[in-house]
Short mmCIF file of C-alpha atoms in Angstrom, two decimals:
data_model
loop_
_atom_site.label_atom_id
_atom_site.label_comp_id
_atom_site.label_asym_id
_atom_site.label_seq_id
_atom_site.Cartn_x
_atom_site.Cartn_y
_atom_site.Cartn_z
CA MET D 29 28.46 205.01 -20.02
CA LEU D 30 28.37 202.31 -17.34
CA PHE D 31 32.14 202.01 -17.09
CA ARG D 32 32.54 205.79 -17.26
CA SER D 33 30.07 206.19 -14.40
CA LEU D 34 31.81 203.51 -12.36
CA ARG D 35 35.21 205.08 -12.97
CA SER D 36 33.82 208.47 -11.95
CA PHE D 37 32.42 206.90 -8.78
CA LEU D 38 35.81 205.39 -7.95
CA GLN D 39 37.75 208.58 -8.63
CA SER D 40 35.37 211.04 -6.95
CA HIS D 41 34.28 208.96 -3.99
CA THR D 42 37.11 206.52 -3.40
CA PRO D 43 36.48 205.99 0.36
CA PHE D 44 32.81 205.19 -0.24
CA PHE D 45 33.66 202.96 -3.19
CA LEU D 46 35.99 200.90 -1.01
CA MET D 47 33.47 200.91 1.85
CA MET D 48 30.82 199.50 -0.49
CA ILE D 49 33.12 196.69 -1.58
CA LEU D 50 33.96 195.93 2.06
CA CYS D 51 30.26 196.05 3.00
CA ILE D 52 29.29 193.62 0.22
CA MET D 53 32.07 191.17 1.04
CA ILE D 54 31.46 191.19 4.80
CA SER D 55 27.72 190.77 4.26
CA SER D 56 28.30 187.85 1.88
CA LEU D 57 30.65 186.15 4.34
CA LEU D 58 28.19 186.64 7.20
CA MET D 59 25.36 185.17 5.16
CA LEU D 60 27.39 182.09 4.23
CA PHE D 61 28.70 181.64 7.78
CA GLY D 62 25.23 182.09 9.26
CA TYR D 63 23.83 179.34 7.06
CA GLY D 64 26.60 176.89 7.94
CA LEU D 65 26.42 177.74 11.63
CA TYR D 66 22.70 177.00 11.65
CA GLN D 67 23.27 173.62 9.99
CA ASP D 68 26.05 172.77 12.45
CA TYR D 69 23.79 173.62 15.37
CA MET D 70 20.96 171.45 14.03
CA LEU D 71 23.22 168.44 13.47
CA GLU D 72 24.70 168.82 16.94
CA GLN D 73 21.20 168.86 18.45
CA LYS D 74 19.53 166.05 16.52
CA SER D 75 20.34 162.37 16.09
CA PHE D 76 20.65 162.14 12.31
CA ASP D 77 20.42 158.88 10.39
CA LYS D 78 23.85 157.24 10.65
CA SER D 79 23.30 155.74 7.21
CA SER D 80 23.74 159.24 5.82
CA LYS D 81 27.48 158.81 6.46
CA ARG D 82 27.64 155.71 4.27
CA PHE D 83 28.22 155.26 0.55
CA SER D 84 27.56 151.62 -0.41
CA MET D 85 27.24 149.29 -3.38
CA ASN D 86 26.94 145.56 -3.97
CA ASN D 87 27.37 143.27 -6.94
CA ILE D 88 24.46 142.28 -9.17
CA ALA D 89 26.06 139.03 -10.32
CA LEU D 90 24.29 136.82 -7.77
CA SER D 91 22.07 134.22 -9.43
CA ASP D 92 18.54 133.56 -8.20
CA ASP D 93 19.13 129.86 -8.76
CA TYR D 94 21.93 128.68 -6.46
CA GLU D 95 21.54 125.08 -7.65
CA ARG D 96 21.83 125.68 -11.39
CA ASP D 97 24.91 123.78 -12.62
CA GLY D 98 26.71 124.67 -9.41
CA PHE D 99 26.96 128.37 -10.43
CA PHE D 100 25.77 131.19 -8.22
CA LEU D 101 27.52 134.20 -9.81
CA ASP D 102 27.34 135.41 -13.39
CA PRO D 103 30.99 135.59 -14.56
CA GLU D 104 30.17 138.46 -16.93
CA LEU D 105 28.84 140.66 -14.15
CA VAL D 106 31.47 140.18 -11.47
CA VAL D 107 33.69 143.04 -10.31
CA THR D 108 37.23 142.18 -9.32
CA LYS D 109 39.48 143.75 -6.72
CA ALA D 110 41.76 145.07 -9.49
CA GLU D 111 38.84 147.02 -10.95
CA LEU D 112 37.89 148.24 -7.52
CA ASP D 113 41.45 149.46 -6.88
CA ALA D 114 41.23 151.60 -10.03
CA CYS D 115 37.99 153.14 -8.75
CA ILE D 116 39.36 153.83 -5.25
CA ALA D 117 42.33 155.59 -6.86
CA LYS D 118 39.88 158.10 -8.38
CA ILE D 119 38.38 159.10 -5.03
CA PRO D 120 39.49 162.65 -4.12
CA GLU D 121 42.11 162.71 -1.38
CA HIS D 122 39.98 164.71 1.06
CA TYR D 123 37.69 161.66 1.45
CA LEU D 124 40.57 159.56 2.79
CA GLY D 125 42.05 159.62 6.27
CA ASP D 126 41.91 158.34 9.84
CA ASN D 127 38.24 159.08 10.46
CA SER D 128 36.77 157.55 7.31
CA TYR D 129 37.21 153.98 6.14
CA PHE D 130 36.18 151.27 3.68
CA ILE D 131 34.38 147.98 4.37
CA PHE D 132 35.05 145.35 1.72
CA TYR D 133 33.41 141.92 1.49
CA ALA D 134 34.74 139.48 -1.08
CA PHE D 135 34.40 136.05 -2.66
CA ALA D 136 37.30 133.83 -3.65
CA PRO D 137 38.45 134.25 -7.28
CA TYR D 138 36.88 130.90 -8.21
CA ALA D 139 33.59 131.69 -6.45
CA THR D 140 31.70 132.05 -9.74
CA TYR D 141 31.82 128.25 -9.94
CA ARG D 142 31.39 127.11 -6.37
CA LEU D 143 31.29 128.23 -2.77
CA SER D 144 32.81 125.35 -0.87
CA SER D 145 33.49 126.74 2.61
CA LEU D 146 33.50 129.74 4.91
CA TYR D 147 37.12 130.31 3.94
CA ASP D 148 36.04 131.23 0.42
CA LEU D 149 34.52 134.38 1.92
CA CYS D 150 36.63 137.21 3.26
CA CYS D 151 36.49 140.84 4.32
CA SER D 152 38.77 143.81 4.88
CA PHE D 153 38.32 147.03 6.82
CA PHE D 154 40.78 149.78 6.00
CA HIS D 155 41.41 153.47 5.70
CA ILE D 156 43.96 155.11 3.43
CA LYS D 157 46.54 157.56 4.70
CA ASP D 158 49.47 158.93 2.71
CA GLY D 159 48.86 156.24 0.10
CA LYS D 160 49.05 153.39 2.66
CA TYR D 161 46.25 150.98 3.53
CA LEU D 162 45.86 150.79 7.32
CA PRO D 163 43.58 148.87 9.75
CA VAL D 164 40.52 150.39 11.42
CA GLU D 165 40.68 150.29 15.20
CA GLU D 166 36.98 151.04 15.61
CA ILE D 167 35.98 147.94 13.67
CA PHE D 168 38.36 145.74 15.63
CA ASN D 169 37.09 147.05 18.98
CA ASN D 170 33.50 146.40 17.92
CA GLY D 171 34.44 142.82 16.99
CA MET D 172 36.06 142.28 20.37
CA GLU D 173 32.70 142.91 22.03
CA HIS D 174 31.41 139.55 20.74
CA PRO D 175 31.34 136.63 23.21
CA GLY D 176 34.49 134.54 22.93
CA ALA D 177 36.45 137.23 21.07
CA GLU D 178 40.18 137.38 21.78
CA GLY D 179 43.50 138.43 20.24
CA ARG D 180 44.98 141.58 18.83
CA MET D 181 44.42 143.78 15.80
CA PHE D 182 46.82 144.26 12.87
CA THR D 183 49.58 146.78 13.37
CA ASP D 184 49.90 149.55 10.81
CA GLU D 185 53.14 148.04 9.52
CA GLU D 186 51.64 144.55 9.20
CA TYR D 187 48.64 145.89 7.34
CA SER D 188 50.53 148.20 4.99
CA THR D 189 53.07 145.48 4.12
CA ASN D 190 50.32 142.89 3.45
CA ALA D 191 51.41 140.48 6.15
CA HIS D 192 49.60 137.14 5.86
CA LEU D 193 47.59 137.43 9.07
CA VAL D 194 43.91 136.82 9.68
CA ILE D 195 41.20 137.64 12.22
CA LEU D 196 38.64 134.82 12.25
CA GLY D 197 35.02 134.80 13.28
CA ASP D 198 34.35 134.57 17.01
CA GLY D 199 32.85 131.09 16.61
CA ASP D 200 35.85 129.60 14.82
CA PRO D 201 37.66 127.02 17.00
CA THR D 202 41.07 127.56 15.37
CA PRO D 203 43.54 128.60 18.12
CA LEU D 204 45.53 131.82 17.98
CA GLY D 205 48.90 131.39 16.30
CA ALA D 206 47.68 128.55 14.07
CA GLN D 207 47.62 128.82 10.29
CA VAL D 208 44.57 128.56 8.07
CA THR D 209 44.34 128.36 4.30
CA LEU D 210 42.24 131.00 2.57
CA PHE D 211 41.27 130.86 -1.09
CA GLU D 212 42.94 127.39 -1.17
CA ASP D 213 46.48 128.58 -1.86
CA GLN D 214 47.49 131.09 0.80
CA LYS D 215 48.25 130.39 4.46
CA TYR D 216 47.45 133.02 7.07
CA THR D 217 48.40 133.13 10.75
CA VAL D 218 45.48 133.64 13.14
CA ILE D 219 46.01 136.67 15.42
CA ALA D 220 42.45 137.13 16.72
CA ARG D 221 38.89 135.88 16.72
CA GLY D 222 36.08 138.38 16.83
CA GLY D 223 34.40 138.95 13.49
CA ILE D 224 31.89 137.24 11.24
CA ARG D 225 33.95 136.50 8.15
CA PRO D 226 37.72 136.04 8.08
CA GLU D 227 39.40 139.44 7.90
CA VAL D 228 42.76 139.94 6.18
CA PRO D 229 44.76 142.99 5.10
CA TYR D 230 43.20 144.34 1.91
CA GLY D 231 46.46 144.18 -0.02
CA CYS D 232 46.73 140.42 0.59
CA LEU D 233 43.72 139.66 -1.55
CA PRO D 234 44.44 138.51 -5.12
CA PRO D 235 43.64 141.01 -7.91
CA ASP D 236 40.94 138.66 -9.27
CA THR D 237 39.10 138.47 -5.92
CA ILE D 238 35.40 139.07 -6.59
CA LEU D 239 33.50 141.93 -4.97
CA ASP D 240 30.50 141.06 -2.83
CA ASP D 241 29.88 144.57 -1.56
CA ILE D 242 31.81 147.61 -0.42
CA SER D 243 30.95 150.61 1.73
CA TYR D 244 32.64 153.89 2.41
CA GLU D 245 31.99 155.18 5.93
CA ALA D 246 32.50 158.94 6.10
CA GLU D 247 33.40 160.92 9.17
CA LYS D 248 30.38 163.19 8.69
CA PRO D 249 27.03 162.99 6.90
CA LEU D 250 27.41 163.20 3.13
CA SER D 251 25.80 165.93 1.08
CA TYR D 252 24.21 164.93 -2.20
CA GLU D 253 27.10 166.55 -4.08
CA GLN D 254 29.61 164.47 -2.09
CA TYR D 255 27.58 161.31 -2.70
CA THR D 256 27.57 162.08 -6.44
CA GLU D 257 31.31 162.75 -6.43
CA LEU D 258 31.96 159.37 -4.82
CA LYS D 259 29.59 157.66 -7.23
CA ASN D 260 31.45 159.18 -10.18
CA ALA D 261 34.67 157.55 -8.95
CA PHE D 262 33.01 154.15 -9.48
CA SER D 263 31.49 154.99 -12.86
CA SER D 264 33.57 152.33 -14.65
CA ILE D 265 31.72 149.53 -12.81
CA GLU D 266 28.30 151.14 -12.36
CA ASP D 267 26.68 148.71 -14.84
CA ARG D 268 27.73 145.76 -12.64
CA VAL D 269 26.89 147.03 -9.18
CA SER D 270 23.86 148.36 -7.40
CA PHE D 271 24.36 151.65 -5.55
CA PHE D 272 22.43 152.17 -2.35
CA ARG D 273 20.27 155.26 -2.57
CA TYR D 274 21.41 158.55 -1.10
CA ILE D 275 20.10 159.07 2.43
CA PRO D 276 20.04 162.77 3.35
CA PHE D 277 21.21 163.49 6.87
CA TYR D 278 18.23 165.75 7.47
CA ASP D 279 15.87 162.86 6.56
CA GLU D 280 12.39 164.40 6.31
CA ASP D 281 13.33 167.62 8.09
CA TYR D 282 13.21 169.86 5.03
CA TRP D 283 12.08 172.61 7.37
CA MET D 284 15.66 172.76 8.59
CA TYR D 285 16.89 173.81 5.16
CA ASN D 286 13.96 176.13 4.65
CA SER D 287 14.65 177.80 7.98
CA ALA D 288 18.33 178.14 7.14
CA MET D 289 17.44 179.72 3.79
CA LEU D 290 15.07 182.09 5.57
CA ALA D 291 17.87 183.06 7.95
CA SER D 292 20.13 183.68 4.94
CA LEU D 293 17.40 185.80 3.36
CA LEU D 294 17.10 187.92 6.50
CA ILE D 295 20.87 188.44 6.59
CA ALA D 296 20.75 189.42 2.92
CA VAL D 297 17.97 191.94 3.66
CA VAL D 298 20.00 193.48 6.49
CA ALA D 299 23.06 193.58 4.24
CA ALA D 300 21.03 195.23 1.48
CA PHE D 301 19.79 197.82 3.98
CA ASN D 302 23.37 198.67 4.96
CA LEU D 303 24.31 198.89 1.30
CA VAL D 304 21.35 201.14 0.54
CA VAL D 305 22.25 203.52 3.37
CA LEU D 306 25.78 203.82 2.03
CA TYR D 307 24.74 204.06 -1.61
CA HIS D 308 22.07 206.63 -0.79
CA TYR D 309 24.73 209.02 0.45
CA VAL D 310 26.80 208.38 -2.67
CA LEU D 311 23.88 209.03 -5.04
CA VAL D 312 23.01 212.25 -3.24
CA ARG D 313 26.61 213.41 -3.66
CA ARG D 314 26.45 212.56 -7.38
CA GLN D 315 23.42 214.68 -8.25
CA LYS D 316 25.38 217.02 -10.54
CA SER D 317 26.80 214.07 -12.45
CA LEU D 318 23.26 212.79 -12.89
CA ALA D 319 22.17 216.20 -14.17
CA ILE D 320 24.94 216.10 -16.78
CA PHE D 321 23.86 212.63 -17.86
CA GLN D 322 20.28 213.82 -18.24
CA LEU D 323 21.31 216.92 -20.21
CA CYS D 324 23.14 214.57 -22.58
CA GLY D 325 19.90 212.70 -23.20
CA CYS D 326 19.90 210.12 -20.42
CA THR D 327 16.28 209.41 -19.42
CA LYS D 328 15.22 208.73 -15.85
CA GLY D 329 14.63 205.07 -16.64
CA ARG D 330 18.07 204.75 -18.19
CA ALA D 331 19.64 206.51 -15.21
CA ILE D 332 17.94 204.05 -12.84
CA ARG D 333 19.17 201.10 -14.89
CA LEU D 334 22.64 202.66 -14.95
CA TYR D 335 22.87 202.83 -11.17
CA VAL D 336 21.42 199.31 -10.75
CA ALA D 337 23.93 197.95 -13.27
CA GLU D 338 26.66 199.85 -11.47
CA SER D 339 25.73 198.22 -8.17
CA LEU D 340 25.64 194.79 -9.87
CA MET D 341 29.14 195.40 -11.23
CA LEU D 342 30.23 195.62 -7.61
CA THR D 343 27.92 193.06 -5.99
CA VAL D 344 28.45 190.10 -8.35
CA PRO D 345 32.29 189.91 -8.34
CA CYS D 346 32.44 190.78 -4.63
CA TYR D 347 30.07 187.93 -3.72
CA CYS D 348 31.98 185.47 -5.92
CA LEU D 349 35.28 186.54 -4.38
CA SER D 350 33.79 186.21 -0.90
CA ALA D 351 32.47 182.71 -1.65
CA VAL D 352 35.88 181.57 -2.92
CA LEU D 353 37.61 183.12 0.09
CA TYR D 354 35.13 181.50 2.46
CA HIS D 355 35.26 178.01 0.91
CA PHE D 356 39.00 177.69 0.38
CA VAL D 357 40.42 179.78 3.23
CA LEU D 358 37.97 180.26 6.09
CA LEU D 359 35.89 177.06 6.06
CA LYS D 360 38.68 174.74 7.21
CA PRO D 361 39.53 176.65 10.43
CA PHE D 362 35.80 177.07 11.12
CA THR D 363 35.40 173.28 10.90
CA ARG D 364 37.77 172.81 13.84
CA ILE D 365 35.33 174.75 16.02
CA PHE D 366 32.04 173.74 14.37
CA PRO D 367 32.58 170.11 13.24
CA TYR D 368 29.51 169.82 10.99
CA ILE D 369 29.62 173.25 9.38
CA ASP D 370 31.26 172.02 6.19
CA THR D 371 28.44 169.52 5.52
CA ALA D 372 26.15 172.46 4.71
CA TYR D 373 28.03 173.72 1.68
CA SER D 374 27.89 172.78 -1.97
CA TRP D 375 28.18 174.72 -5.20
CA ARG D 376 24.39 174.61 -5.39
CA LEU D 377 24.24 176.30 -1.97
CA TYR D 378 26.69 178.99 -3.06
CA ALA D 379 24.62 179.57 -6.20
CA THR D 380 21.43 179.82 -4.12
CA GLY D 381 23.11 182.28 -1.76
CA PHE D 382 24.28 184.26 -4.78
CA GLY D 383 20.74 184.41 -6.12
CA ILE D 384 19.31 185.53 -2.77
CA PHE D 385 21.96 188.14 -2.08
CA VAL D 386 22.10 189.68 -5.55
CA THR D 387 18.31 189.70 -5.97
CA VAL D 388 17.69 191.41 -2.63
CA CYS D 389 20.45 193.97 -3.23
CA THR D 390 19.25 194.66 -6.77
CA ILE D 391 15.66 195.27 -5.66
CA ALA D 392 16.83 197.55 -2.85
CA ILE D 393 19.13 199.58 -5.13
CA TRP D 394 16.43 199.80 -7.81
CA ILE D 395 13.95 201.28 -5.33
CA LEU D 396 16.55 203.69 -3.99
CA SER D 397 17.71 204.75 -7.47
CA ALA D 398 14.13 205.32 -8.64
CA ARG D 399 13.43 207.44 -5.60
CA ILE D 400 16.58 209.57 -5.99
CA VAL D 401 16.32 210.01 -9.76
CA SER D 402 12.62 210.91 -9.70
CA LYS D 403 12.76 213.24 -6.73
CA HIS D 404 14.37 216.33 -8.30
CA SER D 405 14.46 218.04 -11.65
CA ILE D 406 17.50 218.61 -13.84
CA VAL D 407 17.46 222.33 -12.98
CA GLU D 408 17.55 221.62 -9.25
CA ARG D 409 20.47 219.21 -9.66
CA LYS D 410 22.36 221.53 -11.99
CA GLY D 411 21.87 224.48 -9.67
CA GLY D 412 23.10 222.56 -6.66
CA VAL D 413 19.76 222.63 -4.85
CA VAL D 414 20.31 218.96 -4.00
#
């Protein structure tokens, strides 16, 4: 009966059927856009915790006893660069690019046995673009602010081709152009001084280089879903590293999310009102059909459930289609205008919006259907009084 009623609705009232679909989709899109716009506005206005842009981990191999037999790292708990490369390869491509980068601190491959000098420690700062590892200008510029800093940064070509060049700490007396030996077997030409540890192109480091810690610096604050997605990429080493906890960009301002949800609820109520106005006209025009249903044994309660189910058959797929359209087609151009709008969305948010929108619309249609069905008798409907 449900599909027969829906088909009758489509055939007899095609313009209103299409208008309902359009109304549901536009309302869904407005609700989703309104939520994201509110979040973008709040992030533009407040100084959020910069740590919310960072995904970090460090090794757990460090020994508490640095003097014990000359060891300070547990060889069974170390993570090597080769293992890290495999994890980085699993990071979705949309996390990589010019405005996000990695910070990698490392020990020499033999560091599980001894730590003889500063040159057994190293670091790399890089972002990945089109499969190439490239230097981070922001990090270099920050290093050049140190007293005594001088020199130039790596070029993209030097970095991507793993040229043996190094940027030393600002307190290192080695002159520019000289060569230093890192990890005891590789010579690197000094091109600058301005950091804390020696910095070399990431690709220069041996595969058995040992991880100290690594951070991913995102362009924007990370949602919990994004944090989890990044964490999953490093699942193969999670028993040998310690992940820093997720820091939400809204910190303790849960009111911001509650307010945004309230705004979404209000939009859903307005959308439901528009839908009810349209559906009211349709139900009034379908009084004779309702009379036929009732003559065939359809009770008032069943008729109400029929119309509610009919509205759900339209609302549910239309919302889902709108959410897919919004996320995969509209969100990207919106982000160019509202830079933080995409940080608001997750599949949990879409599911919450679905629950709000469908629940409000269902309640509204239920009330309307009950009112229409209970208002007149079968005789009045059959005789065309209504």
